[in-house]
Amino acid sequence: MKRIGVLTSGGDAPGMNAAIRAVVRKAIYEGLEVVGIFHGYQGLIEGNMELLTLGSVGDIIQRGGTKLFSARSLEFRTEEGQQKAIEQLKANGIDGLVVIGGDGSYRGSMTLTKNGFPCVGIPGTIDNDIPGTDYTLGFDTALNTVIECIDKIRDTATSHDRTFIIEVMGRDAGDLALWAGLAGGAETIIIPEVEFDMEEIVEKLKSGTARGKKHSIIIVAEGVMSGSEFASHLMKHANIDTRVSVLGHIQRGGSPTGRDRVLASLFGARAVEVLLAGHGGRAVGIQNHQVVDYDMNEAFEKGEDFDLLMYQLSKELSI
Ligand code: ATP
């Protein structure tokens, strides 16, 4: 292994830059060359790449977004696209690839590995939904962004005796909604993993009002329904008037937290070590506070565990 590539793909997440920096610096420290591939798999297909130096990744550890830019590539989903990507990797003398992204990006890397090109995945997504790792890069930063928003909304909710519905990101995974709801003291958390019971929610809102509560916060993960859809259900069902706040892309931006920067540094360095050991088809992650690498295929077959106990706790603490 003499030269490796690195790309970011799918939705951007805070901490991706810190991970790029760690990959580049660790690889150079180990005597490797590193090529940065721009705009994810689409850029790879088009040969949009350049050699990175120690200085190329200076002053980015604290920045959100990704210096290498990200993209979603339809062409890469086809066999021809994947063949073009492998040809580009070979033509540019690249021997191994680090892919930083979410579950779709991981699936893309698995197709390259299956075609004989070694890839290692670094989990970069605010969704925290990658099998085999307790945390993904960007989750902690996004979580703190959402908590800050909930706290602000709570101030105005209390001043006006209002019920607020806050829509947060999470198409298939409810971790961000659940953790933010628990940390922000939400009364109700609606997530894709658990069916909700409208009667129970209405009952809780009414009993809260009866005991003099000045506000209620309902967190809805976007994958279940939009905040405004949920608001009209509540209105139709129980004539409860609410205000809706959609946090949107604000959740993706911002300077990564210390935790995300440290994870990014650990993950980036481990990914280089895995490639140096000659392994492909693996992902790096953290399990019980230990940095690990594991077989990506096996982890995806097993799937992602959902923390039902945490969901139950959020209900117990918000009676
Ligand atoms: P996030 O979860 O933050 O949205 P992601 O990595 O899951 O990030 P996707 O858009 O699902 O984002 O995937 C990124 C890219 O990976 C896709 O645009 C596509 O090029 C590639 N990809 C996704 N799934 C596959 C697949 N099954 N086979 C080949 N390539 C894939």
mmCIF file with all atom_site columns, N, CA and C and ligand atoms in Angstrom, residues 9-11 41 71-73 76-77 82 101-105 107-108 111 125 127 171, ligand 1:
data_model
loop_
_atom_site.group_PDB
_atom_site.id
_atom_site.type_symbol
_atom_site.label_atom_id
_atom_site.label_alt_id
_atom_site.label_comp_id
_atom_site.label_asym_id
_atom_site.label_entity_id
_atom_site.label_seq_id
_atom_site.pdbx_PDB_ins_code
_atom_site.Cartn_x
_atom_site.Cartn_y
_atom_site.Cartn_z
_atom_site.occupancy
_atom_site.B_iso_or_equiv
_atom_site.pdbx_formal_charge
_atom_site.auth_seq_id
_atom_site.auth_comp_id
_atom_site.auth_asym_id
_atom_site.auth_atom_id
_atom_site.pdbx_PDB_model_num
ATOM   1  N N   . SER A 1 9   ? -19.173 11.207 1.539   1.00 0.00 ? 9   SER A N   1
ATOM   2  C CA  . SER A 1 9   ? -20.315 10.885 0.681   1.00 0.00 ? 9   SER A CA  1
ATOM   3  C C   . SER A 1 9   ? -21.615 10.937 1.476   1.00 0.00 ? 9   SER A C   1
ATOM   4  N N   . GLY A 1 10  ? -22.730 11.182 0.773   1.00 0.00 ? 10  GLY A N   1
ATOM   5  C CA  . GLY A 1 10  ? -24.040 11.242 1.435   1.00 0.00 ? 10  GLY A CA  1
ATOM   6  C C   . GLY A 1 10  ? -24.210 12.559 2.178   1.00 0.00 ? 10  GLY A C   1
ATOM   7  N N   . GLY A 1 11  ? -25.067 12.551 3.193   1.00 0.00 ? 11  GLY A N   1
ATOM   8  C CA  . GLY A 1 11  ? -25.302 13.778 3.967   1.00 0.00 ? 11  GLY A CA  1
ATOM   9  C C   . GLY A 1 11  ? -24.052 14.170 4.733   1.00 0.00 ? 11  GLY A C   1
ATOM   10 N N   . TYR A 1 41  ? -18.680 9.738  -4.533  1.00 0.00 ? 41  TYR A N   1
ATOM   11 C CA  . TYR A 1 41  ? -18.505 8.745  -5.600  1.00 0.00 ? 41  TYR A CA  1
ATOM   12 C C   . TYR A 1 41  ? -18.623 9.374  -6.991  1.00 0.00 ? 41  TYR A C   1
ATOM   13 N N   . ALA A 1 71  ? -21.690 14.368 -2.133  1.00 0.00 ? 71  ALA A N   1
ATOM   14 C CA  . ALA A 1 71  ? -22.672 14.269 -3.225  1.00 0.00 ? 71  ALA A CA  1
ATOM   15 C C   . ALA A 1 71  ? -23.425 12.966 -3.088  1.00 0.00 ? 71  ALA A C   1
ATOM   16 N N   . ARG A 1 72  ? -24.559 12.898 -3.755  1.00 0.00 ? 72  ARG A N   1
ATOM   17 C CA  . ARG A 1 72  ? -25.274 11.623 -3.896  1.00 0.00 ? 72  ARG A CA  1
ATOM   18 C C   . ARG A 1 72  ? -25.171 11.286 -5.375  1.00 0.00 ? 72  ARG A C   1
ATOM   19 N N   . SER A 1 73  ? -24.671 10.107 -5.708  1.00 0.00 ? 73  SER A N   1
ATOM   20 C CA  . SER A 1 73  ? -24.408 9.764  -7.108  1.00 0.00 ? 73  SER A CA  1
ATOM   21 C C   . SER A 1 73  ? -25.295 8.621  -7.584  1.00 0.00 ? 73  SER A C   1
ATOM   22 N N   . PHE A 1 76  ? -23.171 6.005  -9.621  1.00 0.00 ? 76  PHE A N   1
ATOM   23 C CA  . PHE A 1 76  ? -22.373 5.031  -8.876  1.00 0.00 ? 76  PHE A CA  1
ATOM   24 C C   . PHE A 1 76  ? -23.204 3.817  -8.454  1.00 0.00 ? 76  PHE A C   1
ATOM   25 N N   . ARG A 1 77  ? -24.518 3.965  -8.451  1.00 0.00 ? 77  ARG A N   1
ATOM   26 C CA  . ARG A 1 77  ? -25.371 2.830  -8.089  1.00 0.00 ? 77  ARG A CA  1
ATOM   27 C C   . ARG A 1 77  ? -25.404 1.773  -9.202  1.00 0.00 ? 77  ARG A C   1
ATOM   28 N N   . GLN A 1 82  ? -19.685 1.841  -11.120 1.00 0.00 ? 82  GLN A N   1
ATOM   29 C CA  . GLN A 1 82  ? -18.716 1.257  -10.179 1.00 0.00 ? 82  GLN A CA  1
ATOM   30 C C   . GLN A 1 82  ? -17.441 0.840  -10.911 1.00 0.00 ? 82  GLN A C   1
ATOM   31 N N   . GLY A 1 101 ? -18.961 8.388  5.539   1.00 0.00 ? 101 GLY A N   1
ATOM   32 C CA  . GLY A 1 101 ? -20.354 8.664  5.183   1.00 0.00 ? 101 GLY A CA  1
ATOM   33 C C   . GLY A 1 101 ? -21.325 7.819  5.971   1.00 0.00 ? 101 GLY A C   1
ATOM   34 N N   . GLY A 1 102 ? -22.573 7.805  5.494   1.00 0.00 ? 102 GLY A N   1
ATOM   35 C CA  . GLY A 1 102 ? -23.634 7.069  6.164   1.00 0.00 ? 102 GLY A CA  1
ATOM   36 C C   . GLY A 1 102 ? -23.841 5.682  5.575   1.00 0.00 ? 102 GLY A C   1
ATOM   37 N N   . ASP A 1 103 ? -24.992 5.077  5.862   1.00 0.00 ? 103 ASP A N   1
ATOM   38 C CA  . ASP A 1 103 ? -25.183 3.674  5.470   1.00 0.00 ? 103 ASP A CA  1
ATOM   39 C C   . ASP A 1 103 ? -25.162 3.476  3.957   1.00 0.00 ? 103 ASP A C   1
ATOM   40 N N   . GLY A 1 104 ? -25.701 4.432  3.189   1.00 0.00 ? 104 GLY A N   1
ATOM   41 C CA  . GLY A 1 104 ? -25.657 4.324  1.729   1.00 0.00 ? 104 GLY A CA  1
ATOM   42 C C   . GLY A 1 104 ? -24.216 4.333  1.229   1.00 0.00 ? 104 GLY A C   1
ATOM   43 N N   . SER A 1 105 ? -23.410 5.218  1.792   1.00 0.00 ? 105 SER A N   1
ATOM   44 C CA  . SER A 1 105 ? -22.005 5.309  1.399   1.00 0.00 ? 105 SER A CA  1
ATOM   45 C C   . SER A 1 105 ? -21.282 4.004  1.736   1.00 0.00 ? 105 SER A C   1
ATOM   46 N N   . ARG A 1 107 ? -22.690 1.032  1.796   1.00 0.00 ? 107 ARG A N   1
ATOM   47 C CA  . ARG A 1 107 ? -23.111 0.031  0.798   1.00 0.00 ? 107 ARG A CA  1
ATOM   48 C C   . ARG A 1 107 ? -22.310 0.219  -0.496  1.00 0.00 ? 107 ARG A C   1
ATOM   49 N N   . GLY A 1 108 ? -22.094 1.476  -0.854  1.00 0.00 ? 108 GLY A N   1
ATOM   50 C CA  . GLY A 1 108 ? -21.282 1.774  -2.036  1.00 0.00 ? 108 GLY A CA  1
ATOM   51 C C   . GLY A 1 108 ? -19.877 1.213  -1.882  1.00 0.00 ? 108 GLY A C   1
ATOM   52 N N   . THR A 1 111 ? -19.606 -2.496 -2.476  1.00 0.00 ? 111 THR A N   1
ATOM   53 C CA  . THR A 1 111 ? -19.579 -2.945 -3.878  1.00 0.00 ? 111 THR A CA  1
ATOM   54 C C   . THR A 1 111 ? -18.153 -2.848 -4.433  1.00 0.00 ? 111 THR A C   1
ATOM   55 N N   . THR A 1 125 ? -22.371 10.472 9.991   1.00 0.00 ? 125 THR A N   1
ATOM   56 C CA  . THR A 1 125 ? -23.780 10.829 9.787   1.00 0.00 ? 125 THR A CA  1
ATOM   57 C C   . THR A 1 125 ? -24.384 11.268 11.112  1.00 0.00 ? 125 THR A C   1
ATOM   58 N N   . ASP A 1 127 ? -27.268 10.767 11.967  1.00 0.00 ? 127 ASP A N   1
ATOM   59 C CA  . ASP A 1 127 ? -28.367 9.855  12.318  1.00 0.00 ? 127 ASP A CA  1
ATOM   60 C C   . ASP A 1 127 ? -28.011 8.805  13.374  1.00 0.00 ? 127 ASP A C   1
ATOM   61 N N   . ARG A 1 171 ? -34.832 10.067 9.072   1.00 0.00 ? 171 ARG A N   1
ATOM   62 C CA  . ARG A 1 171 ? -35.810 9.438  8.168   1.00 0.00 ? 171 ARG A CA  1
ATOM   63 C C   . ARG A 1 171 ? -36.159 8.034  8.639   1.00 0.00 ? 171 ARG A C   1
HETATM 64 P P1  . ATP B 2 .   ? -26.912 9.909  5.155   1.00 0.00 ? 1   ATP B P1  1
HETATM 65 O O1  . ATP B 2 .   ? -27.370 8.708  5.919   1.00 0.00 ? 1   ATP B O1  1
HETATM 66 O O2  . ATP B 2 .   ? -26.303 10.938 6.012   1.00 0.00 ? 1   ATP B O2  1
HETATM 67 O O3  . ATP B 2 .   ? -27.928 10.413 4.189   1.00 0.00 ? 1   ATP B O3  1
HETATM 68 P P2  . ATP B 2 .   ? -25.658 8.157  3.262   1.00 0.00 ? 1   ATP B P2  1
HETATM 69 O O4  . ATP B 2 .   ? -24.240 7.785  3.051   1.00 0.00 ? 1   ATP B O4  1
HETATM 70 O O5  . ATP B 2 .   ? -26.574 7.071  3.757   1.00 0.00 ? 1   ATP B O5  1
HETATM 71 O O6  . ATP B 2 .   ? -25.671 9.403  4.217   1.00 0.00 ? 1   ATP B O6  1
HETATM 72 P P3  . ATP B 2 .   ? -26.866 8.011  0.641   1.00 0.00 ? 1   ATP B P3  1
HETATM 73 O O7  . ATP B 2 .   ? -27.373 9.061  -0.269  1.00 0.00 ? 1   ATP B O7  1
HETATM 74 O O8  . ATP B 2 .   ? -27.794 6.917  1.043   1.00 0.00 ? 1   ATP B O8  1
HETATM 75 O O9  . ATP B 2 .   ? -26.247 8.767  1.889   1.00 0.00 ? 1   ATP B O9  1
HETATM 76 O O10 . ATP B 2 .   ? -25.597 7.300  -0.055  1.00 0.00 ? 1   ATP B O10 1
HETATM 77 C C1  . ATP B 2 .   ? -24.539 8.067  -0.593  1.00 0.00 ? 1   ATP B C1  1
HETATM 78 C C2  . ATP B 2 .   ? -24.138 7.527  -1.947  1.00 0.00 ? 1   ATP B C2  1
HETATM 79 O O11 . ATP B 2 .   ? -23.665 6.187  -1.807  1.00 0.00 ? 1   ATP B O11 1
HETATM 80 C C3  . ATP B 2 .   ? -25.271 7.423  -2.963  1.00 0.00 ? 1   ATP B C3  1
HETATM 81 O O12 . ATP B 2 .   ? -25.516 8.634  -3.633  1.00 0.00 ? 1   ATP B O12 1
HETATM 82 C C4  . ATP B 2 .   ? -24.736 6.364  -3.927  1.00 0.00 ? 1   ATP B C4  1
HETATM 83 O O13 . ATP B 2 .   ? -23.844 6.919  -4.853  1.00 0.00 ? 1   ATP B O13 1
HETATM 84 C C5  . ATP B 2 .   ? -23.963 5.430  -2.982  1.00 0.00 ? 1   ATP B C5  1
HETATM 85 N N1  . ATP B 2 .   ? -24.807 4.264  -2.642  1.00 0.00 ? 1   ATP B N1  1
HETATM 86 C C6  . ATP B 2 .   ? -25.837 4.218  -1.778  1.00 0.00 ? 1   ATP B C6  1
HETATM 87 N N2  . ATP B 2 .   ? -26.389 2.985  -1.734  1.00 0.00 ? 1   ATP B N2  1
HETATM 88 C C7  . ATP B 2 .   ? -25.697 2.236  -2.613  1.00 0.00 ? 1   ATP B C7  1
HETATM 89 C C8  . ATP B 2 .   ? -25.768 0.865  -3.036  1.00 0.00 ? 1   ATP B C8  1
HETATM 90 N N3  . ATP B 2 .   ? -26.687 0.030  -2.530  1.00 0.00 ? 1   ATP B N3  1
HETATM 91 N N4  . ATP B 2 .   ? -24.879 0.441  -3.967  1.00 0.00 ? 1   ATP B N4  1
HETATM 92 C C9  . ATP B 2 .   ? -23.953 1.282  -4.475  1.00 0.00 ? 1   ATP B C9  1
HETATM 93 N N5  . ATP B 2 .   ? -23.832 2.575  -4.111  1.00 0.00 ? 1   ATP B N5  1
HETATM 94 C C10 . ATP B 2 .   ? -24.672 3.051  -3.198  1.00 0.00 ? 1   ATP B C10 1
#
